[in-house]
Short mmCIF file of C-alpha atoms and ligand atoms in Angstrom, two decimals:
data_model
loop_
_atom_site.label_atom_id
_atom_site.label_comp_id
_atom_site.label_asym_id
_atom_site.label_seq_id
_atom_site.Cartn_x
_atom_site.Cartn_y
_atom_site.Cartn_z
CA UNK A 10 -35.89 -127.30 -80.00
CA UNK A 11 -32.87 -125.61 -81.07
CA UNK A 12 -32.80 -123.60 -84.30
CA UNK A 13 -31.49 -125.90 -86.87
CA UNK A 14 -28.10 -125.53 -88.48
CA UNK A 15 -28.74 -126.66 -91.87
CA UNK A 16 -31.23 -126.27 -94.76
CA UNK A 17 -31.40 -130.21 -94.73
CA UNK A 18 -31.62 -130.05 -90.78
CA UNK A 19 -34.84 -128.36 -91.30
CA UNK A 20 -36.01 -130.73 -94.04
CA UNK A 21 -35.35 -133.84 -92.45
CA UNK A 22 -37.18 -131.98 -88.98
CA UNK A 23 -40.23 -130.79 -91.01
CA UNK A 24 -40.86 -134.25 -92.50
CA UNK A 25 -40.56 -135.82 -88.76
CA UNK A 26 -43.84 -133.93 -88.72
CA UNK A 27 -45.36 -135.26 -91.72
CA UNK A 28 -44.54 -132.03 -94.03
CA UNK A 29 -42.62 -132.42 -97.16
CA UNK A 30 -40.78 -128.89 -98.19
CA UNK A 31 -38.74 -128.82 -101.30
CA UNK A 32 -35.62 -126.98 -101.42
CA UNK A 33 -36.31 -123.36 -101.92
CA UNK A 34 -39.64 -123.61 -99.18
CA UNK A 35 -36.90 -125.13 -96.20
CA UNK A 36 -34.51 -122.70 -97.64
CA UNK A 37 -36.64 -119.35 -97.46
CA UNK A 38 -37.72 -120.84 -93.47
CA UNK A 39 -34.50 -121.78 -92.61
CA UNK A 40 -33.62 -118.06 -93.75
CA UNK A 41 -36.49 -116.69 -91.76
CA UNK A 42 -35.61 -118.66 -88.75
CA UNK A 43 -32.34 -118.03 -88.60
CA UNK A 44 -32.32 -114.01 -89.40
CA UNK A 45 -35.70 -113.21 -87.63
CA UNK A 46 -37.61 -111.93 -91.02
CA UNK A 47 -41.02 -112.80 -91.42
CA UNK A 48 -41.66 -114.80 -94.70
CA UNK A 49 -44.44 -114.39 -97.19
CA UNK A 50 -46.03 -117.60 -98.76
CA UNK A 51 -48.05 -116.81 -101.81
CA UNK A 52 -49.44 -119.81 -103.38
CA UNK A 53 -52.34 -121.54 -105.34
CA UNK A 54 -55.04 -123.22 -102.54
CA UNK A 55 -54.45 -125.85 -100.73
CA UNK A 56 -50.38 -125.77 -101.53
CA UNK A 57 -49.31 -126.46 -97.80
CA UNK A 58 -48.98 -122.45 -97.15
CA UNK A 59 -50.52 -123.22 -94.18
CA UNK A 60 -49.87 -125.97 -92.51
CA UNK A 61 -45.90 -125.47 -92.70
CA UNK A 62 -46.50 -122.53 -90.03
CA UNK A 63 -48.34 -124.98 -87.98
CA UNK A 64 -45.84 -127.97 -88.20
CA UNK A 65 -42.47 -125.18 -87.46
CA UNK A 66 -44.87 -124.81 -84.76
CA UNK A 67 -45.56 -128.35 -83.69
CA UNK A 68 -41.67 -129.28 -84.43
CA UNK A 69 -39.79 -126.72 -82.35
CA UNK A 70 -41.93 -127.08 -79.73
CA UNK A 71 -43.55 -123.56 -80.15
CA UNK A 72 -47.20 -122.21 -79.49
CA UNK A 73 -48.98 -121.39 -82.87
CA UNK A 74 -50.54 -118.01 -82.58
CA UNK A 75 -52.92 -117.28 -85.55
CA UNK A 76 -54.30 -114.76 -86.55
CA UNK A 77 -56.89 -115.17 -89.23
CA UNK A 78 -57.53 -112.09 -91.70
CA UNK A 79 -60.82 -111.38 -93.19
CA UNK A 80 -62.41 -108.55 -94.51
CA UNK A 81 -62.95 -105.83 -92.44
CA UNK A 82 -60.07 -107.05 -89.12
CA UNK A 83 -59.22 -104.64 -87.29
CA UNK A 84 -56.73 -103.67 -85.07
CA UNK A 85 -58.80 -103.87 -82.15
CA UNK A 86 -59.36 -108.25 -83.37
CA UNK A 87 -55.40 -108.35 -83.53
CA UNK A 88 -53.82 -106.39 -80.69
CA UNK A 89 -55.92 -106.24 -77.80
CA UNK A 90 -59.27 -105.27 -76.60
CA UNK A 91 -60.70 -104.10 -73.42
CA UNK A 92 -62.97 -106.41 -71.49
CA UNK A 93 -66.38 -104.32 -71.21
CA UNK A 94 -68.16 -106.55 -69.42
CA UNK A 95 -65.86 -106.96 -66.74
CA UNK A 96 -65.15 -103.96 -66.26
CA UNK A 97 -68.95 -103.21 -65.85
CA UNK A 98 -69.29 -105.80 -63.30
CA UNK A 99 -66.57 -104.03 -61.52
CA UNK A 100 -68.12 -100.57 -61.53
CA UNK A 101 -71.02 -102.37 -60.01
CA UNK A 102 -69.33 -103.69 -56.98
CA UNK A 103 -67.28 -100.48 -56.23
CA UNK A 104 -68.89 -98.29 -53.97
CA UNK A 105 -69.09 -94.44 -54.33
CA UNK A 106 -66.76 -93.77 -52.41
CA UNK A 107 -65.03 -96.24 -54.37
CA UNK A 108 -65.71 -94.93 -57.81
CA UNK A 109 -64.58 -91.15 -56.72
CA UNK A 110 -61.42 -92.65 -56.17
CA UNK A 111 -59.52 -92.31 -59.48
CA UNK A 112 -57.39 -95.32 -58.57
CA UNK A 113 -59.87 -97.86 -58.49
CA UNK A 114 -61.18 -96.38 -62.06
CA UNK A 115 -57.01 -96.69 -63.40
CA UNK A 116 -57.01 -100.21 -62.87
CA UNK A 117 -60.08 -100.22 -64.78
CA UNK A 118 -57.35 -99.99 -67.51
CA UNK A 119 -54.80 -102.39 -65.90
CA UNK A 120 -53.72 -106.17 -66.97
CA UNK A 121 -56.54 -107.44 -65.53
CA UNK A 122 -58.95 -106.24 -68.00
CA UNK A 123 -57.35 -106.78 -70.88
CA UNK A 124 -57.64 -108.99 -73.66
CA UNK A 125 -55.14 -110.20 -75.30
CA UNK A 126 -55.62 -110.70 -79.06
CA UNK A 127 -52.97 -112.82 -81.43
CA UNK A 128 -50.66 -109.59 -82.21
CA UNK A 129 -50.12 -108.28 -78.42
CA UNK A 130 -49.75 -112.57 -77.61
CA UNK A 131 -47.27 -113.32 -80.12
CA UNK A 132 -44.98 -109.81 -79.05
CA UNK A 133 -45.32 -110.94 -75.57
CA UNK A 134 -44.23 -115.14 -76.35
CA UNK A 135 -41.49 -113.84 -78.72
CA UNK A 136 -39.32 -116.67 -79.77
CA UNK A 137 -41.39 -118.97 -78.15
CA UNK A 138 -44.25 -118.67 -80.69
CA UNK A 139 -44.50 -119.05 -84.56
CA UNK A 140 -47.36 -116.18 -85.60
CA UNK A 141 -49.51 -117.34 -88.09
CA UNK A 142 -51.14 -113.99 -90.34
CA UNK A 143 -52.97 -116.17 -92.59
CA UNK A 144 -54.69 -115.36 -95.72
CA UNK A 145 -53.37 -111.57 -95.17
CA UNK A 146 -55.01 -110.68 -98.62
CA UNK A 147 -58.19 -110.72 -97.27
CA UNK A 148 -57.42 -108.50 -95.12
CA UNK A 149 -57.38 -104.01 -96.35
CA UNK A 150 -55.01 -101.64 -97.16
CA UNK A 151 -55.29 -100.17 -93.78
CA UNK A 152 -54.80 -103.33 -91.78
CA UNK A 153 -51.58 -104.09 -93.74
CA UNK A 154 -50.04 -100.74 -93.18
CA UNK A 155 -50.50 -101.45 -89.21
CA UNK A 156 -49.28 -104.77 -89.61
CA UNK A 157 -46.31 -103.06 -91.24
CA UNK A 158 -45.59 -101.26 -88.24
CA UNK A 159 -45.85 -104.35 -85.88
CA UNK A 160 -43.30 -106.41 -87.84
CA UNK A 161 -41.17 -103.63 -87.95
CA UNK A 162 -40.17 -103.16 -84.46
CA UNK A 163 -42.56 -106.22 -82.88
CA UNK A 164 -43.27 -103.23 -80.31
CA UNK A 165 -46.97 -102.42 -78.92
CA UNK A 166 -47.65 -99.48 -77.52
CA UNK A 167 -50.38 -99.31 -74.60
CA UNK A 168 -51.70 -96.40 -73.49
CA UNK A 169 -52.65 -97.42 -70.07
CA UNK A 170 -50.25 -100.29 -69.69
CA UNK A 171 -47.03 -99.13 -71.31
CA UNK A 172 -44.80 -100.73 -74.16
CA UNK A 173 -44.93 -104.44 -74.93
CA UNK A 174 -41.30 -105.38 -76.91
CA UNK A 175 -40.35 -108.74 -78.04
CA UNK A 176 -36.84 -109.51 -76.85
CA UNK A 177 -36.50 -112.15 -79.84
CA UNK A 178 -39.27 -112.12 -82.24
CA UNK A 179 -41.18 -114.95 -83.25
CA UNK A 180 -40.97 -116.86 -86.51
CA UNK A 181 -43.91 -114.41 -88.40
CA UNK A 182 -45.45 -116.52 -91.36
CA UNK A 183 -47.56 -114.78 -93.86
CA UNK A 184 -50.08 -116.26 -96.21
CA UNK A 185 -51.53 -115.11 -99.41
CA UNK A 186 -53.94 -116.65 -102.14
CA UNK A 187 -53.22 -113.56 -104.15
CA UNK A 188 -56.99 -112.69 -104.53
CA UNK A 189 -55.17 -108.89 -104.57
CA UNK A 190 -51.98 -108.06 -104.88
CA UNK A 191 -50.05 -106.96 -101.22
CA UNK A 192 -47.92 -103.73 -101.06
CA UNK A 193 -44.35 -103.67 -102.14
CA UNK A 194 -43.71 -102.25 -98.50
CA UNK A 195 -45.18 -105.29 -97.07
CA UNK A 196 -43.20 -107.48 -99.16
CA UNK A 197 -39.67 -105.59 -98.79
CA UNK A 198 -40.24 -106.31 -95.11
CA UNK A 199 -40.29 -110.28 -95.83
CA UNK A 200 -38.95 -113.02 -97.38
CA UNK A 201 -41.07 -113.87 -100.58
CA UNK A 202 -41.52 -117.58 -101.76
CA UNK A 203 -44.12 -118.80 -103.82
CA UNK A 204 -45.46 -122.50 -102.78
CA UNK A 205 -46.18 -124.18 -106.49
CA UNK A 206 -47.83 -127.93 -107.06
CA UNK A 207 -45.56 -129.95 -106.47
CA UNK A 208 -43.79 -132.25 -108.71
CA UNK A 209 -45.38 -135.74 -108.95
CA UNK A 210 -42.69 -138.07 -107.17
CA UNK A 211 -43.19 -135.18 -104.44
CA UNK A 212 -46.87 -135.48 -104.24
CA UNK A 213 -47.04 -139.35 -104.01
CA UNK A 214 -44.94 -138.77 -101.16
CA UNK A 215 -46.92 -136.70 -99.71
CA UNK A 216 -49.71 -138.63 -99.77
CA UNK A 217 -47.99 -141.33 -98.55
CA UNK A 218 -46.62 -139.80 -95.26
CA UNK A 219 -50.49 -138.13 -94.85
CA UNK A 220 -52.20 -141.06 -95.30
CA UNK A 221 -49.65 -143.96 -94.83
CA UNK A 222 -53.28 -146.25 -95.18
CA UNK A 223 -52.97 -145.43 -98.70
CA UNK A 224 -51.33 -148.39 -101.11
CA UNK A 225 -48.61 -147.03 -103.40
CA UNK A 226 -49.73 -147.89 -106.81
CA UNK A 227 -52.81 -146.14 -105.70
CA UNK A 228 -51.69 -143.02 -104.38
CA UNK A 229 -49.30 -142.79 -107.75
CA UNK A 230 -52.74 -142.90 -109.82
CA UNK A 231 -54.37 -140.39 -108.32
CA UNK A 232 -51.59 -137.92 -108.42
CA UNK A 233 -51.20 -138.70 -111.87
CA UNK A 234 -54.63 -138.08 -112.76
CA UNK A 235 -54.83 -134.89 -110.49
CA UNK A 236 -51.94 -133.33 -112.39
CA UNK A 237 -53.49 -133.69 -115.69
CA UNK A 238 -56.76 -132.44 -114.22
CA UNK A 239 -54.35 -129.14 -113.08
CA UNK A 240 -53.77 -128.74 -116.67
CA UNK A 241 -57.31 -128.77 -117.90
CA UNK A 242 -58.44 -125.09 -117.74
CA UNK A 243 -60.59 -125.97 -114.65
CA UNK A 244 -62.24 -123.03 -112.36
CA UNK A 245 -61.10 -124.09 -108.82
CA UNK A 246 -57.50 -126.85 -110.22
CA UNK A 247 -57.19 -129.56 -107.18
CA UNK A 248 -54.72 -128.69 -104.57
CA UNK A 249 -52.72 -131.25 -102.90
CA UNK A 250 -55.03 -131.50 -100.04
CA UNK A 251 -57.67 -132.68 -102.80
CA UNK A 252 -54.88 -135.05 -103.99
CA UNK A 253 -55.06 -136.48 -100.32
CA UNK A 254 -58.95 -136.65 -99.89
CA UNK A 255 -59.51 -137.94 -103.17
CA UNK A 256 -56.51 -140.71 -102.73
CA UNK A 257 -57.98 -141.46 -98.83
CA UNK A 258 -61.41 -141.69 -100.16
CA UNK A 259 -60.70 -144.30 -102.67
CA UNK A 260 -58.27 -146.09 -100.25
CA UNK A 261 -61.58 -146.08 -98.06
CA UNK A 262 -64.05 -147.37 -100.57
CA UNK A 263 -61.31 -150.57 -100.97
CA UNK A 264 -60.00 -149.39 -104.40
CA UNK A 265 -56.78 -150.77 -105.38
CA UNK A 266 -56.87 -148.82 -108.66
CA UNK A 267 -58.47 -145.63 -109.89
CA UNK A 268 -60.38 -146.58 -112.85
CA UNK A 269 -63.24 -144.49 -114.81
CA UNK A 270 -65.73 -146.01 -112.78
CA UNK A 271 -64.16 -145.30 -109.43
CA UNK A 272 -63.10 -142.42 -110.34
CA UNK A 273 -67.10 -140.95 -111.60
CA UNK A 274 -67.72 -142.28 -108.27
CA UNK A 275 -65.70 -140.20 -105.93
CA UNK A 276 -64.93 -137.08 -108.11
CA UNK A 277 -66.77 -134.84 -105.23
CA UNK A 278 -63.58 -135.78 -103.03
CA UNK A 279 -61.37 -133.42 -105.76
CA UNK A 280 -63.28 -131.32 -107.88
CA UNK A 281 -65.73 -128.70 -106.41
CA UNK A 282 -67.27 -126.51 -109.25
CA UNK A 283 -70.84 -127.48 -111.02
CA UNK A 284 -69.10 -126.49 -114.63
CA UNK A 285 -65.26 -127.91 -113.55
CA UNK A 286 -67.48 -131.31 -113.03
CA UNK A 287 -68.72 -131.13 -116.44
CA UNK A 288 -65.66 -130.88 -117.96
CA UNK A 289 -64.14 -133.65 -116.19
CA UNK A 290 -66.40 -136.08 -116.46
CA UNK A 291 -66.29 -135.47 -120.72
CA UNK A 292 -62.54 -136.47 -120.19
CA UNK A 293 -62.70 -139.60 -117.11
CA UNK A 294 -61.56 -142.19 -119.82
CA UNK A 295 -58.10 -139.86 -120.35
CA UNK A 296 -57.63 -138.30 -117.00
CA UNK A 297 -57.63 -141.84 -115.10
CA UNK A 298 -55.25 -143.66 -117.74
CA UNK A 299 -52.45 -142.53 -115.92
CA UNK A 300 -49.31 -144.25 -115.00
CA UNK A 301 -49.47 -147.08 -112.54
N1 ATP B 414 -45.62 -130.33 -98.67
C1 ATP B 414 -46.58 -130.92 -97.95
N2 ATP B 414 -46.27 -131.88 -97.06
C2 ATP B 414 -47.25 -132.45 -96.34
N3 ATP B 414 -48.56 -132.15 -96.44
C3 ATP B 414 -48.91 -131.22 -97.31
C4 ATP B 414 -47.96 -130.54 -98.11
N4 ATP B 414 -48.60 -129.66 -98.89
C5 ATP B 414 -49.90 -129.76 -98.60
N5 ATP B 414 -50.11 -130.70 -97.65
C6 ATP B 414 -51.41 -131.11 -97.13
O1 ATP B 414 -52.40 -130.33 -97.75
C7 ATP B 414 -53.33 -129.83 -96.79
C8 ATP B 414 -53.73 -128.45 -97.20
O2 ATP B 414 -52.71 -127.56 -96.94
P1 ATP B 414 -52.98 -126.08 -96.43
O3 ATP B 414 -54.28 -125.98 -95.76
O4 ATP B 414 -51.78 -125.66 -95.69
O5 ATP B 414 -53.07 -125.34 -97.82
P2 ATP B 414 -53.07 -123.80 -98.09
O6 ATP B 414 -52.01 -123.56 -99.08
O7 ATP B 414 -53.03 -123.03 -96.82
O8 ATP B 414 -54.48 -123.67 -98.78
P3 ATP B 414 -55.52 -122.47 -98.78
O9 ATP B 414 -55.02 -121.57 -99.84
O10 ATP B 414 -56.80 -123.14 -99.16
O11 ATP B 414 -55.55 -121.87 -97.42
C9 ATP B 414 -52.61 -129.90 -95.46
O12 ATP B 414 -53.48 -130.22 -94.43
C10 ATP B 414 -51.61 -131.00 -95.65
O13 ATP B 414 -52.20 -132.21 -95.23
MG1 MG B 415 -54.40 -121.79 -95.87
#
């Protein structure tokens, strides 16, 4: 699909597949789409940071490359690798004449062998891929200067091969939980937005186009009684993908309304912390008394 020409354009296309953006989210992506600059989505969990890489993927028709950080990635895990054991098996079925013959032992090092990893894959697709780095804080202080270096020019450099260049980079989305805080190099390189809870009108929507199985009045309760659980002081607050579960679970169990007892029922659906569940349940009567 085209790029779009508007902000709204890209609203209206993202909820076609199911995700609701507010303004300043379709904004910053429209932004990124249209000027080629990666974006940076910082954000409290479960927020939608995301799945709005995967649905510009699934709604301009583009193959989601992701590359998941952790602790301790390397370049190797994100650009490419060699494939020893097929190369191994190779050496084993030259000859020795074969092997003395520093051609055969060159394309050792040739396309064949190589494995591609999410980096040298998205460079290679271009425009035709949206990259997913996701949960980049996890990842060190070394692996974020080399990513630096990749967005920069979207140019890999192969010994063996040769240069890789992008002719139109891809749509580069970056996600953060913010467990540290990313380097302003990193950061100057993208476009920043932060991915808040969202207001509650927005939420019930949400649910509503997740789980359209989901009555109104229902879905309006839970939200209401997940956003006054985000203002308790709670260790892990609900995302909206709790708000979903929780709202899907009670659909499931045939509840029209969330009342106490429903609600001490199915409170493993939303909250996930031993001393957040004490807490909660000292306040059920208050935190389900929301509006209808
Ligand atoms: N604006 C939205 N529109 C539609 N669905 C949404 C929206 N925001 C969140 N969701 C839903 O919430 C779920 C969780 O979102 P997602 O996994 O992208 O969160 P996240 O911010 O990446 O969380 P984490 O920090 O845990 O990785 C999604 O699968 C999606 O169903
Ligand atoms: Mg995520």
């Amino acid at each position: 699909m085209e790029v779009p020409r508007s902000v709204g354009e890209l609203t209206e296309t993202l909820r076609q597949g199911s995700y609701l953006a507010d303004r300043g989210l379709a904004t910053a992506l429209f932004v990124a789409l249209s000027l080629n600059r990666p974006i940076l989505l910082e954000g409290e969990v479960g927020v939608g940071k995301t799945e709005v890489a995967k649905v510009m993927a699934s709604v301009f028709g583009r193959e989601l490359i992701r590359l998941q950080c952790y602790e301790g990635i390397d370049t190797n895990q994100a650009l490419y690798e060699w494939d020893y054991a097929r190369q191994m098996l190779h050496i084993r079925a030259l000859s020795e004449q074969q092997v003395a013959d520093s051609d055969a032992v060159d394309k050792l090092f040739g396309p064949k062998f190589l494995l591609e990893r999410p980096l040298l894959k998205a460079v290679r697709a271009g425009d035709q891929a949206v990259l997913l780095i996701d949960e980049i804080d996890r990842a060190d202080d070394e692996f974020e200067a080399f990513l630096l270096e990749v967005l920069s020019d979207f140019q890999i450099s192969i010994p063996e091969i040769g240069t890789v260049k992008a002719e139109s980079p891809p749509l580069v989305v970056l996600t953060s939980n913010r467990t540290r805080e990313l380097h302003d190099a990193l950061k100057r390189r993208c476009l920043y937005h932060w991915i808040g809870y969202p207001a509650a009108e927005r939420e019930v929507d949400i649910v509503l186009i997740r789980e359209p199985g989901v009555p109104a009045a229902l879905a309006r309760k839970v939200v209401a009684a997940v956003q006054r659980l985000r203002e308790l002081d709670l260790a892990k607050p609900p995302g909206v993908a709790e708000t979903i579960d929780w709202a899907r679970t009670l659909a499931f169990l045939g509840a029209s309304d969330l009342d106490a007892g429903y609600a001490q029922d199915t409170l493993g659906a939303v909250v996930k912390d031993r001393d957040d569940l004490e807490v909660v349940r000292d306040n059920l009567a208050e935190i389900t008394s929301g509006a209808s």
